mmCIF file of C-alpha atoms and ligand atoms in Angstrom:
data_model
loop_
_atom_site.group_PDB
_atom_site.id
_atom_site.type_symbol
_atom_site.label_atom_id
_atom_site.label_comp_id
_atom_site.label_asym_id
_atom_site.label_seq_id
_atom_site.Cartn_x
_atom_site.Cartn_y
_atom_site.Cartn_z
ATOM 1 C CA MET A 1 -10.699 99.103 1.230
ATOM 2 C CA VAL A 2 -9.415 96.057 3.137
ATOM 3 C CA LYS A 3 -6.133 94.229 2.602
ATOM 4 C CA VAL A 4 -5.490 90.801 4.061
ATOM 5 C CA SER A 5 -2.636 88.357 3.539
ATOM 6 C CA ALA A 6 -2.293 84.575 4.055
ATOM 7 C CA PRO A 7 0.794 82.350 4.061
ATOM 8 C CA GLY A 8 1.751 79.450 1.814
ATOM 9 C CA LYS A 9 2.595 76.091 3.334
ATOM 10 C CA LEU A 10 4.964 73.136 3.284
ATOM 11 C CA LEU A 11 3.948 69.696 4.417
ATOM 12 C CA LEU A 12 6.481 68.229 6.856
ATOM 13 C CA MET A 13 4.908 64.822 7.032
ATOM 14 C CA GLY A 14 1.735 62.962 6.189
ATOM 15 C CA GLU A 15 0.821 63.892 2.560
ATOM 16 C CA HIS A 16 -1.747 61.655 0.856
ATOM 17 C CA ALA A 17 -2.477 59.753 4.048
ATOM 18 C CA VAL A 18 -4.197 62.867 5.370
ATOM 19 C CA VAL A 19 -6.739 62.578 2.531
ATOM 20 C CA TYR A 20 -7.683 59.230 4.075
ATOM 21 C CA GLY A 21 -8.200 60.506 7.577
ATOM 22 C CA GLN A 22 -4.610 60.287 8.992
ATOM 23 C CA PRO A 23 -2.890 63.254 10.609
ATOM 24 C CA CYS A 24 -0.219 65.407 8.965
ATOM 25 C CA ILE A 25 2.114 68.129 10.119
ATOM 26 C CA VAL A 26 2.132 71.327 8.094
ATOM 27 C CA THR A 27 4.082 74.546 8.494
ATOM 28 C CA ALA A 28 3.124 77.948 7.138
ATOM 29 C CA VAL A 29 5.936 79.640 5.146
ATOM 30 C CA ASP A 30 6.981 83.270 4.911
ATOM 31 C CA GLN A 31 5.825 83.499 1.267
ATOM 32 C CA ARG A 32 2.464 85.291 1.431
ATOM 33 C CA LEU A 33 -0.315 86.188 -0.870
ATOM 34 C CA SER A 34 -2.319 89.369 -0.327
ATOM 35 C CA VAL A 35 -5.812 90.264 -1.373
ATOM 36 C CA THR A 36 -7.282 93.758 -1.492
ATOM 37 C CA VAL A 37 -10.995 94.090 -1.611
ATOM 38 C CA GLU A 38 -13.301 97.035 -1.989
ATOM 39 C CA LYS A 39 -16.956 97.583 -2.945
ATOM 40 C CA SER A 40 -17.551 98.559 -6.546
ATOM 41 C CA LYS A 41 -20.547 99.850 -8.409
ATOM 42 C CA GLY A 42 -23.014 97.373 -9.943
ATOM 43 C CA TYR A 43 -23.271 93.669 -9.222
ATOM 44 C CA LYS A 44 -20.258 92.360 -11.059
ATOM 45 C CA SER A 45 -17.029 91.293 -9.297
ATOM 46 C CA ILE A 46 -13.880 92.505 -10.907
ATOM 47 C CA ILE A 47 -10.865 90.334 -10.301
ATOM 48 C CA ASN A 48 -7.324 91.434 -11.013
ATOM 49 C CA SER A 49 -5.050 88.553 -10.085
ATOM 50 C CA PRO A 50 -1.726 88.302 -11.956
ATOM 51 C CA GLN A 51 -0.354 85.711 -9.492
ATOM 52 C CA VAL A 52 -3.339 83.434 -9.289
ATOM 53 C CA HIS A 53 -4.213 82.769 -12.914
ATOM 54 C CA ASP A 54 -6.922 80.362 -11.819
ATOM 55 C CA THR A 55 -9.524 82.803 -10.503
ATOM 56 C CA ARG A 56 -12.047 80.047 -9.718
ATOM 57 C CA PHE A 57 -10.896 80.053 -6.065
ATOM 58 C CA ILE A 58 -11.588 83.779 -5.736
ATOM 59 C CA ASP A 59 -14.968 83.311 -7.479
ATOM 60 C CA ALA A 60 -15.773 80.407 -5.096
ATOM 61 C CA ALA A 61 -14.766 82.442 -2.080
ATOM 62 C CA ILE A 62 -17.004 85.310 -3.167
ATOM 63 C CA GLY A 63 -19.914 82.848 -3.722
ATOM 64 C CA VAL A 64 -19.446 81.240 -0.299
ATOM 65 C CA ALA A 65 -19.282 84.659 1.361
ATOM 66 C CA LYS A 66 -22.410 85.947 -0.337
ATOM 67 C CA LYS A 67 -24.306 82.802 0.614
ATOM 68 C CA ALA A 68 -23.085 82.751 4.203
ATOM 69 C CA TRP A 69 -23.735 86.407 4.921
ATOM 70 C CA GLY A 70 -26.525 87.234 2.506
ATOM 71 C CA THR A 71 -24.516 90.060 1.014
ATOM 72 C CA ASP A 72 -24.755 91.322 -2.490
ATOM 73 C CA GLY A 73 -23.222 93.932 -4.811
ATOM 74 C CA GLY A 74 -20.054 94.241 -6.803
ATOM 75 C CA ILE A 75 -16.531 93.802 -5.420
ATOM 76 C CA ARG A 76 -13.183 94.726 -6.825
ATOM 77 C CA ILE A 77 -10.400 92.242 -5.833
ATOM 78 C CA THR A 78 -6.761 92.578 -6.507
ATOM 79 C CA THR A 79 -4.096 90.135 -5.456
ATOM 80 C CA GLN A 80 -0.360 90.699 -4.740
ATOM 81 C CA GLY A 81 2.277 88.357 -3.561
ATOM 82 C CA GLN A 82 5.110 85.931 -4.114
ATOM 83 C CA LEU A 83 3.557 82.479 -4.032
ATOM 84 C CA ASN A 84 3.544 81.663 -7.680
ATOM 85 C CA GLY A 85 4.879 78.377 -8.911
ATOM 86 C CA TYR A 86 6.598 76.458 -6.076
ATOM 87 C CA GLY A 87 3.570 74.467 -4.925
ATOM 88 C CA PHE A 88 3.283 76.510 -1.676
ATOM 89 C CA GLY A 89 -0.532 76.541 -1.981
ATOM 90 C CA SER A 90 -1.639 79.698 -3.652
ATOM 91 C CA SER A 91 -5.195 78.363 -4.022
ATOM 92 C CA SER A 92 -5.708 77.930 -0.283
ATOM 93 C CA ALA A 93 -3.942 81.203 0.583
ATOM 94 C CA VAL A 94 -5.981 83.232 -1.855
ATOM 95 C CA THR A 95 -9.209 81.624 -0.735
ATOM 96 C CA VAL A 96 -8.557 82.232 3.000
ATOM 97 C CA ALA A 97 -7.318 85.823 2.393
ATOM 98 C CA THR A 98 -10.334 86.605 0.195
ATOM 99 C CA LEU A 99 -12.863 85.275 2.680
ATOM 100 C CA LYS A 100 -11.187 87.048 5.601
ATOM 101 C CA ALA A 101 -11.092 90.317 3.656
ATOM 102 C CA LEU A 102 -14.758 89.972 2.650
ATOM 103 C CA SER A 103 -15.790 89.303 6.220
ATOM 104 C CA MET A 104 -14.162 92.607 7.199
ATOM 105 C CA LEU A 105 -15.630 94.446 4.231
ATOM 106 C CA TYR A 106 -19.136 93.217 5.291
ATOM 107 C CA GLU A 107 -18.353 93.722 8.985
ATOM 108 C CA LYS A 108 -18.910 90.109 9.993
ATOM 109 C CA VAL A 109 -17.200 88.681 13.057
ATOM 110 C CA VAL A 110 -15.666 85.418 11.902
ATOM 111 C CA GLY A 111 -13.510 83.219 14.108
ATOM 112 C CA GLN A 112 -10.694 81.060 12.850
ATOM 113 C CA ARG A 113 -12.782 77.864 12.892
ATOM 114 C CA GLU A 114 -15.531 79.425 10.818
ATOM 115 C CA LEU A 115 -13.035 80.952 8.456
ATOM 116 C CA PHE A 116 -11.495 77.524 7.999
ATOM 117 C CA GLU A 117 -14.878 75.941 7.293
ATOM 118 C CA LEU A 118 -15.968 78.552 4.776
ATOM 119 C CA SER A 119 -12.631 78.530 3.017
ATOM 120 C CA TYR A 120 -12.435 74.705 2.872
ATOM 121 C CA ARG A 121 -15.951 74.685 1.409
ATOM 122 C CA ALA A 122 -14.851 77.104 -1.352
ATOM 123 C CA VAL A 123 -11.655 75.080 -2.121
ATOM 124 C CA LEU A 124 -13.555 71.806 -2.250
ATOM 125 C CA SER A 125 -16.202 73.281 -4.584
ATOM 126 C CA VAL A 126 -13.452 74.009 -7.105
ATOM 127 C CA GLN A 127 -11.029 71.087 -6.625
ATOM 128 C CA GLY A 128 -13.375 68.312 -5.595
ATOM 129 C CA VAL A 129 -10.623 66.687 -3.564
ATOM 130 C CA GLY A 130 -8.322 67.768 -0.776
ATOM 131 C CA SER A 131 -7.910 67.237 2.938
ATOM 132 C CA GLY A 132 -8.034 70.940 3.936
ATOM 133 C CA PHE A 133 -4.525 70.900 5.550
ATOM 134 C CA ASP A 134 -3.388 73.799 3.345
ATOM 135 C CA VAL A 135 -6.475 75.848 4.372
ATOM 136 C CA ALA A 136 -5.648 75.167 8.015
ATOM 137 C CA ALA A 137 -2.058 76.349 7.511
ATOM 138 C CA ALA A 138 -3.255 79.525 5.830
ATOM 139 C CA VAL A 139 -5.738 80.269 8.693
ATOM 140 C CA TRP A 140 -3.736 79.253 11.826
ATOM 141 C CA GLY A 141 -0.211 79.714 10.553
ATOM 142 C CA GLY A 142 2.698 78.452 12.559
ATOM 143 C CA THR A 143 3.095 74.666 12.564
ATOM 144 C CA VAL A 144 -0.021 72.612 12.833
ATOM 145 C CA TYR A 145 -0.903 68.996 13.583
ATOM 146 C CA TYR A 146 -3.895 68.514 11.333
ATOM 147 C CA THR A 147 -6.151 65.512 11.450
ATOM 148 C CA GLY A 148 -7.668 64.465 8.188
ATOM 149 C CA SER A 149 -10.597 62.626 9.819
ATOM 150 C CA ARG A 150 -11.902 65.390 12.081
ATOM 151 C CA LYS A 151 -10.395 68.376 10.274
ATOM 152 C CA THR A 152 -8.965 69.644 13.533
ATOM 153 C CA ALA A 153 -5.884 71.867 13.705
ATOM 154 C CA GLU A 154 -3.640 71.743 16.779
ATOM 155 C CA PRO A 155 -1.039 74.488 16.768
ATOM 156 C CA LEU A 156 2.338 73.112 17.789
ATOM 157 C CA ALA A 157 4.642 75.281 19.846
ATOM 158 C CA VAL A 158 7.854 74.843 18.007
ATOM 159 C CA GLY A 159 10.716 77.247 17.587
ATOM 160 C CA THR A 160 12.823 77.361 14.473
ATOM 161 C CA ILE A 161 12.637 74.268 12.291
ATOM 162 C CA PRO A 162 16.022 73.647 10.647
ATOM 163 C CA LEU A 163 14.580 73.194 7.192
ATOM 164 C CA VAL A 164 16.209 73.348 3.754
ATOM 165 C CA VAL A 165 13.863 73.530 0.809
ATOM 166 C CA GLY A 166 14.645 72.447 -2.772
ATOM 167 C CA TYR A 167 12.463 73.028 -5.825
ATOM 168 C CA THR A 168 12.478 70.449 -8.651
ATOM 169 C CA GLY A 169 11.544 72.913 -11.345
ATOM 170 C CA VAL A 170 8.601 70.705 -12.174
ATOM 171 C CA LYS A 171 5.052 71.857 -11.442
ATOM 172 C CA ALA A 172 2.910 69.099 -9.874
ATOM 173 C CA ASP A 173 -0.722 68.459 -10.577
ATOM 174 C CA THR A 174 -2.003 67.865 -7.022
ATOM 175 C CA VAL A 175 -5.562 66.885 -8.002
ATOM 176 C CA GLU A 176 -4.367 64.380 -10.553
ATOM 177 C CA LEU A 177 -1.922 62.843 -8.077
ATOM 178 C CA VAL A 178 -4.563 62.552 -5.418
ATOM 179 C CA ARG A 179 -6.846 60.836 -7.936
ATOM 180 C CA ASP A 180 -3.988 58.507 -9.043
ATOM 181 C CA VAL A 181 -3.505 57.373 -5.409
ATOM 182 C CA GLY A 182 -7.260 56.905 -5.151
ATOM 183 C CA ARG A 183 -7.248 54.589 -8.183
ATOM 184 C CA LYS A 184 -4.285 52.700 -6.682
ATOM 185 C CA ARG A 185 -6.271 52.293 -3.470
ATOM 186 C CA GLU A 186 -9.220 50.953 -5.337
ATOM 187 C CA ALA A 187 -7.047 48.385 -7.098
ATOM 188 C CA TYR A 188 -4.956 47.458 -3.989
ATOM 189 C CA PRO A 189 -6.998 48.487 -0.936
ATOM 190 C CA GLU A 190 -5.077 46.438 1.665
ATOM 191 C CA LYS A 191 -1.645 47.504 0.499
ATOM 192 C CA VAL A 192 -2.552 51.182 0.208
ATOM 193 C CA ASP A 193 -4.485 51.278 3.533
ATOM 194 C CA ARG A 194 -1.442 49.708 5.234
ATOM 195 C CA ILE A 195 0.727 52.439 3.852
ATOM 196 C CA MET A 196 -1.715 55.198 4.977
ATOM 197 C CA GLN A 197 -1.826 53.721 8.534
ATOM 198 C CA GLY A 198 1.958 53.424 8.575
ATOM 199 C CA VAL A 199 2.275 57.065 7.593
ATOM 200 C CA GLY A 200 -0.244 58.032 10.292
ATOM 201 C CA LYS A 201 1.919 56.367 12.958
ATOM 202 C CA LEU A 202 5.064 58.105 11.684
ATOM 203 C CA VAL A 203 3.275 61.470 11.814
ATOM 204 C CA ALA A 204 2.216 60.901 15.429
ATOM 205 C CA SER A 205 5.843 60.088 16.312
ATOM 206 C CA GLY A 206 6.976 63.037 14.267
ATOM 207 C CA LYS A 207 4.883 65.352 16.378
ATOM 208 C CA GLU A 208 6.615 64.193 19.543
ATOM 209 C CA ALA A 209 10.041 64.505 17.886
ATOM 210 C CA LEU A 210 9.192 68.008 16.695
ATOM 211 C CA LEU A 211 7.922 69.140 20.075
ATOM 212 C CA SER A 212 11.065 67.841 21.798
ATOM 213 C CA GLN A 213 13.234 69.277 18.996
ATOM 214 C CA ASN A 214 14.785 65.905 18.419
ATOM 215 C CA TRP A 215 15.820 66.721 14.854
ATOM 216 C CA GLU A 216 17.817 63.582 14.283
ATOM 217 C CA ARG A 217 14.742 61.461 15.117
ATOM 218 C CA LEU A 218 12.415 63.681 13.074
ATOM 219 C CA GLY A 219 14.854 63.361 10.113
ATOM 220 C CA LYS A 220 14.730 59.554 10.357
ATOM 221 C CA LEU A 221 10.943 59.652 10.550
ATOM 222 C CA MET A 222 10.905 61.802 7.421
ATOM 223 C CA ASP A 223 13.090 59.262 5.651
ATOM 224 C CA PHE A 224 10.598 56.513 6.563
ATOM 225 C CA ASN A 225 7.763 58.683 5.343
ATOM 226 C CA GLN A 226 9.543 59.085 2.028
ATOM 227 C CA GLU A 227 9.827 55.307 1.690
ATOM 228 C CA TYR A 228 6.021 55.056 1.919
ATOM 229 C CA LEU A 229 5.585 57.867 -0.627
ATOM 230 C CA ARG A 230 7.907 56.018 -2.929
ATOM 231 C CA ASP A 231 5.776 52.900 -2.494
ATOM 232 C CA LEU A 232 2.659 54.956 -3.361
ATOM 233 C CA GLY A 233 4.412 55.873 -6.636
ATOM 234 C CA VAL A 234 4.288 59.679 -6.158
ATOM 235 C CA SER A 235 7.977 60.325 -6.015
ATOM 236 C CA THR A 236 9.984 61.065 -9.145
ATOM 237 C CA GLN A 237 13.597 60.652 -10.271
ATOM 238 C CA LYS A 238 14.180 64.409 -9.867
ATOM 239 C CA LEU A 239 12.773 64.420 -6.343
ATOM 240 C CA GLU A 240 14.849 61.337 -5.511
ATOM 241 C CA ASP A 241 18.027 62.988 -6.913
ATOM 242 C CA LEU A 242 17.510 66.092 -4.780
ATOM 243 C CA ILE A 243 16.673 63.988 -1.672
ATOM 244 C CA SER A 244 19.774 61.797 -2.124
ATOM 245 C CA ALA A 245 21.983 64.888 -2.682
ATOM 246 C CA ALA A 246 20.685 66.449 0.498
ATOM 247 C CA LYS A 247 21.249 63.238 2.441
ATOM 248 C CA ARG A 248 24.765 62.772 1.104
ATOM 249 C CA ALA A 249 25.569 66.353 2.105
ATOM 250 C CA GLY A 250 24.624 65.512 5.697
ATOM 251 C CA ALA A 251 20.926 66.125 6.158
ATOM 252 C CA TRP A 252 19.317 64.322 9.127
ATOM 253 C CA GLY A 253 16.469 63.330 6.772
ATOM 254 C CA ALA A 254 14.806 64.376 3.547
ATOM 255 C CA LYS A 255 11.531 63.797 1.695
ATOM 256 C CA LEU A 256 9.215 65.214 -0.893
ATOM 257 C CA SER A 257 6.736 67.804 0.351
ATOM 258 C CA GLY A 258 3.192 67.905 -1.020
ATOM 259 C CA ALA A 259 1.543 65.700 -3.586
ATOM 260 C CA GLY A 260 4.767 64.504 -5.217
ATOM 261 C CA GLY A 261 5.261 64.458 -8.973
ATOM 262 C CA GLY A 262 7.536 67.552 -8.696
ATOM 263 C CA ASP A 263 7.219 70.775 -6.652
ATOM 264 C CA CYS A 264 9.501 70.767 -3.547
ATOM 265 C CA MET A 265 11.542 68.464 -1.332
ATOM 266 C CA ILE A 266 12.578 69.330 2.187
ATOM 267 C CA ALA A 267 15.488 68.365 4.277
ATOM 268 C CA LEU A 268 16.301 68.782 7.973
ATOM 269 C CA ALA A 269 19.863 69.896 8.698
ATOM 270 C CA LYS A 270 22.202 71.296 11.321
ATOM 271 C CA SER A 271 22.916 74.975 10.694
ATOM 272 C CA ASP A 272 26.572 74.325 9.737
ATOM 273 C CA LYS A 273 25.394 71.926 6.994
ATOM 274 C CA ARG A 274 22.710 74.099 5.445
ATOM 275 C CA GLU A 275 24.948 75.764 2.878
ATOM 276 C CA GLU A 276 26.515 72.512 1.779
ATOM 277 C CA ILE A 277 23.068 70.874 1.418
ATOM 278 C CA SER A 278 21.745 73.851 -0.562
ATOM 279 C CA LYS A 279 24.719 73.576 -2.890
ATOM 280 C CA ALA A 280 24.240 69.842 -3.268
ATOM 281 C CA ILE A 281 20.567 70.416 -4.248
ATOM 282 C CA GLN A 282 21.640 72.969 -6.888
ATOM 283 C CA GLN A 283 24.305 70.608 -8.258
ATOM 284 C CA ALA A 284 21.644 67.851 -8.505
ATOM 285 C CA GLY A 285 19.588 70.179 -10.747
ATOM 286 C CA GLY A 286 17.296 71.740 -8.164
ATOM 287 C CA GLN A 287 16.808 75.230 -6.890
ATOM 288 C CA ALA A 288 17.463 75.879 -3.184
ATOM 289 C CA LEU A 289 14.796 78.182 -1.895
ATOM 290 C CA ASP A 290 15.150 80.590 0.919
ATOM 291 C CA VAL A 291 11.944 79.866 2.788
ATOM 292 C CA ARG A 292 11.277 80.205 6.433
ATOM 293 C CA PRO A 293 8.801 77.943 8.168
ATOM 294 C CA ASN A 294 6.428 78.725 11.111
ATOM 295 C CA ALA A 295 5.071 81.926 9.553
ATOM 296 C CA GLU A 296 2.082 83.833 10.800
ATOM 297 C CA GLY A 297 -1.388 82.824 9.629
ATOM 298 C CA VAL A 298 -3.956 85.026 7.882
ATOM 299 C CA ARG A 299 -3.601 88.699 8.947
ATOM 300 C CA ILE A 300 -4.971 92.099 8.202
ATOM 301 C CA GLU A 301 -2.534 94.357 6.378
ATOM 302 C CA LEU A 302 -4.645 97.490 5.898
HETATM 303 C C1 MEV B 1 -0.920 67.937 -1.427
HETATM 304 O O1 MEV B 1 -0.094 69.040 -1.102
HETATM 305 C C2 MEV B 1 -1.101 67.103 -0.205
HETATM 306 C C3 MEV B 1 -2.077 65.917 -0.389
HETATM 307 O O2 MEV B 1 -2.141 65.204 0.822
HETATM 308 C C4 MEV B 1 -3.462 66.428 -0.763
HETATM 309 C C5 MEV B 1 -4.285 67.024 0.391
HETATM 310 O O3 MEV B 1 -4.033 66.702 1.562
HETATM 311 O O4 MEV B 1 -5.224 67.829 0.107
HETATM 312 C C6 MEV B 1 -1.630 65.001 -1.448
#
């Protein structure tokens, strides 16, 4: 029996633009999803996954593993964890954890790059769209500068990121939002491409601000990023309410995190302002989440 866990993620900057080749900055969060795998009799795979109702990602991971390693036979897979609902990326976490666990079950030596490629293949086979940034976060963990064009992950040596996270209570449909933006780009290619390039530049500056721990500057860059996301039409009134509340309560900057349409917003704040900002988010109808960034990537638990 093998047990492996992988973290969820939060996008700090660069959502949507990363789908079009621009970089993004993503941090792994301390909410993890675990997968236990063992061999079972027969050829069928038995999946017991109360957290990840959509078992297509587990099925796809099994399919990719069997193809890559020429293995066969039944597997019993059970998932445990606390990733459900907030948009922290349970699909990528479960895919990465399953492939890592299967590699160990079959005694295959798989490096991080290969694990990323196999997992990304599995995720794409189910979703059809996606930049792979969430898979990179689950594999490498920490905080990563991920390039959408080359699919490279550069781990960033950052300490604590002073992040406050607010959940809108609305579940976003990432695939639909990515398609929406795609349709907008088809209709207004110049406008949308200009936005994507603008976001890419902000992300590059954001990386420098993050590395030098210049939170005030990073906050400002996040605000600018949010303006572009608003222009793309992926923000919502609820997200805007939580973002404004966080800003009014003294955040250096705030923006939506992920595809938009709901899920979470993030704010950067001095430690003595965190409580006030969390309260302001609650008063604006959101849920302040206790989430720590910069978490460890995929790891063996058993
Ligand atoms: C969704 O969390 C982030 C997007 O950029 C999609 C992706 O990169 O796969 C909208």
